[in-house]
Short mmCIF file of C-alpha atoms in Angstrom, two decimals:
data_model
loop_
_atom_site.label_atom_id
_atom_site.label_comp_id
_atom_site.label_asym_id
_atom_site.label_seq_id
_atom_site.Cartn_x
_atom_site.Cartn_y
_atom_site.Cartn_z
CA MET A 1 -45.73 -1.65 -23.17
CA LYS A 2 -44.03 -1.73 -19.99
CA ARG A 3 -40.19 -2.32 -19.90
CA ARG A 4 -38.52 -4.78 -17.46
CA THR A 5 -36.01 -4.05 -15.84
CA PRO A 6 -32.86 -6.60 -15.26
CA ASN A 7 -31.89 -7.26 -11.89
CA THR A 8 -28.67 -5.48 -12.12
CA GLU A 9 -30.41 -2.42 -12.32
CA ARG A 10 -32.45 -3.28 -8.77
CA ARG A 11 -29.28 -4.02 -6.65
CA THR A 12 -30.64 -5.12 -3.06
CA SER A 13 -28.00 -5.94 -0.52
CA ASN A 14 -27.47 -9.14 1.58
CA THR A 15 -28.76 -7.50 4.75
CA GLU A 16 -32.53 -6.97 3.14
CA TRP A 17 -32.60 -10.48 2.25
CA ARG A 18 -34.60 -11.98 5.27
CA GLY A 19 -34.67 -16.19 4.66
CA PRO A 20 -37.12 -18.38 3.40
CA LEU A 21 -40.43 -17.38 4.32
CA VAL A 22 -41.35 -21.08 6.19
CA ARG A 23 -40.46 -20.95 9.36
CA VAL A 24 -39.88 -24.48 11.48
CA ASN A 25 -39.87 -24.32 15.47
CA GLU A 26 -37.31 -25.55 16.26
CA ALA A 27 -37.90 -26.29 19.58
CA ASN A 28 -40.86 -28.49 19.52
CA SER A 29 -39.87 -30.28 16.03
CA GLY A 30 -36.40 -32.09 17.14
CA TYR A 31 -34.90 -30.37 14.50
CA ALA A 32 -32.27 -27.85 14.17
CA ALA A 33 -30.73 -26.15 11.67
CA PRO A 34 -27.10 -26.67 10.68
CA GLU A 35 -24.85 -23.70 11.45
CA LYS A 36 -24.29 -21.47 8.22
CA THR A 37 -20.59 -21.18 7.28
CA LYS A 38 -19.94 -17.45 6.39
CA TYR A 39 -17.46 -17.39 3.35
CA ASP A 40 -16.90 -13.95 2.69
CA LEU A 41 -14.47 -13.16 -0.03
CA GLU A 42 -13.42 -10.05 0.79
CA ASP A 43 -12.24 -11.13 4.00
CA ARG A 44 -10.49 -13.90 2.81
CA LEU A 45 -8.76 -12.05 0.22
CA LEU A 46 -7.47 -9.97 2.80
CA GLU A 47 -6.17 -12.88 4.89
CA PHE A 48 -4.71 -14.35 1.99
CA ALA A 49 -2.73 -10.88 0.67
CA VAL A 50 -1.29 -10.84 4.27
CA ALA A 51 -0.20 -14.21 4.25
CA LEU A 52 1.12 -13.95 0.86
CA VAL A 53 3.37 -11.24 2.21
CA GLU A 54 4.59 -13.00 5.48
CA LEU A 55 5.48 -15.66 2.90
CA THR A 56 7.55 -13.87 0.66
CA ASP A 57 9.52 -11.93 3.70
CA ASP A 58 10.59 -15.18 4.16
CA LEU A 59 12.36 -15.86 0.96
CA PRO A 60 16.23 -15.55 0.76
CA ASN A 61 17.59 -12.22 -0.14
CA THR A 62 19.00 -13.46 -3.70
CA ARG A 63 18.49 -12.38 -7.13
CA SER A 64 15.94 -15.12 -8.25
CA GLY A 65 14.54 -14.92 -4.09
CA ASN A 66 13.67 -11.15 -4.82
CA HIS A 67 12.29 -11.71 -8.45
CA ILE A 68 9.72 -14.35 -7.26
CA ALA A 69 8.91 -12.44 -4.26
CA GLY A 70 8.18 -9.08 -6.28
CA GLN A 71 6.09 -11.41 -8.75
CA LEU A 72 4.14 -13.40 -5.95
CA LEU A 73 3.81 -9.88 -4.00
CA ARG A 74 1.78 -8.15 -7.13
CA CYS A 75 -0.11 -11.02 -8.19
CA GLY A 76 -1.35 -12.31 -5.02
CA THR A 77 -1.91 -9.02 -3.25
CA SER A 78 -4.08 -7.88 -6.74
CA PRO A 79 -7.54 -10.18 -6.17
CA TYR A 80 -7.81 -8.14 -2.92
CA GLY A 81 -8.58 -4.89 -5.10
CA HIS A 82 -9.81 -6.80 -7.70
CA HIS A 83 -12.74 -7.86 -5.99
CA GLY A 84 -13.47 -4.02 -4.67
CA GLU A 85 -13.79 -3.77 -8.69
CA VAL A 86 -15.87 -6.74 -8.68
CA GLU A 87 -18.26 -5.09 -6.19
CA SER A 88 -18.86 -2.14 -8.30
CA ALA A 89 -19.73 -3.77 -11.70
CA GLU A 90 -22.01 -2.08 -13.85
CA SER A 91 -23.98 -4.86 -15.48
CA ARG A 92 -23.60 -8.81 -15.68
CA LYS A 93 -20.69 -9.15 -18.11
CA ASP A 94 -18.91 -6.61 -16.15
CA PHE A 95 -19.12 -8.44 -12.84
CA ILE A 96 -18.47 -11.70 -14.84
CA HIS A 97 -15.09 -10.40 -16.64
CA LYS A 98 -13.78 -8.97 -13.59
CA LEU A 99 -14.37 -11.92 -11.17
CA LYS A 100 -12.44 -13.91 -13.89
CA VAL A 101 -9.15 -11.13 -13.51
CA CYS A 102 -9.58 -12.00 -9.93
CA LEU A 103 -9.32 -15.61 -10.36
CA LYS A 104 -6.61 -15.06 -13.05
CA GLU A 105 -4.43 -13.22 -10.63
CA LEU A 106 -5.37 -16.00 -7.97
CA ARG A 107 -4.24 -19.10 -10.62
CA GLU A 108 -0.83 -17.21 -11.31
CA THR A 109 -0.10 -16.94 -7.71
CA ARG A 110 -0.63 -20.46 -6.98
CA ARG A 111 1.79 -21.03 -10.26
CA GLY A 112 3.96 -18.31 -8.45
CA SER A 113 4.31 -20.04 -5.25
CA GLY A 114 5.62 -23.22 -7.18
CA TRP A 115 8.43 -21.54 -8.16
CA TYR A 116 9.19 -20.98 -3.96
CA ARG A 117 8.52 -24.78 -3.22
CA GLY A 118 11.23 -25.14 -6.17
CA LEU A 119 13.67 -22.83 -4.47
CA ARG A 120 13.26 -24.64 -1.10
CA ARG A 121 14.60 -27.68 -2.10
#
């Protein structure tokens, strides 16, 4: 009996995928495919971390400002690192777990930014 290999053991990079097999001759059909928006999560997480560092630099140099800045820096810059762990997940369950940790840190950052808005008032 042949054992089926799960997809997690047969990784295929996105560069190997060539798109749909059916091609539309756009010049003659009058149809132009919409531009695809690129959602590169790694780049977006890096930009988010950089923006967060800049935001925390603007917080007041007070005891509460420093406390909130430290917490925001820890939880707001860690999703970028966690995303690297997501890419090296060993199984589907591991992938989901690591992605949930990344999301948890982002939610904590959103909560923490509420503290920042409260300080500015």
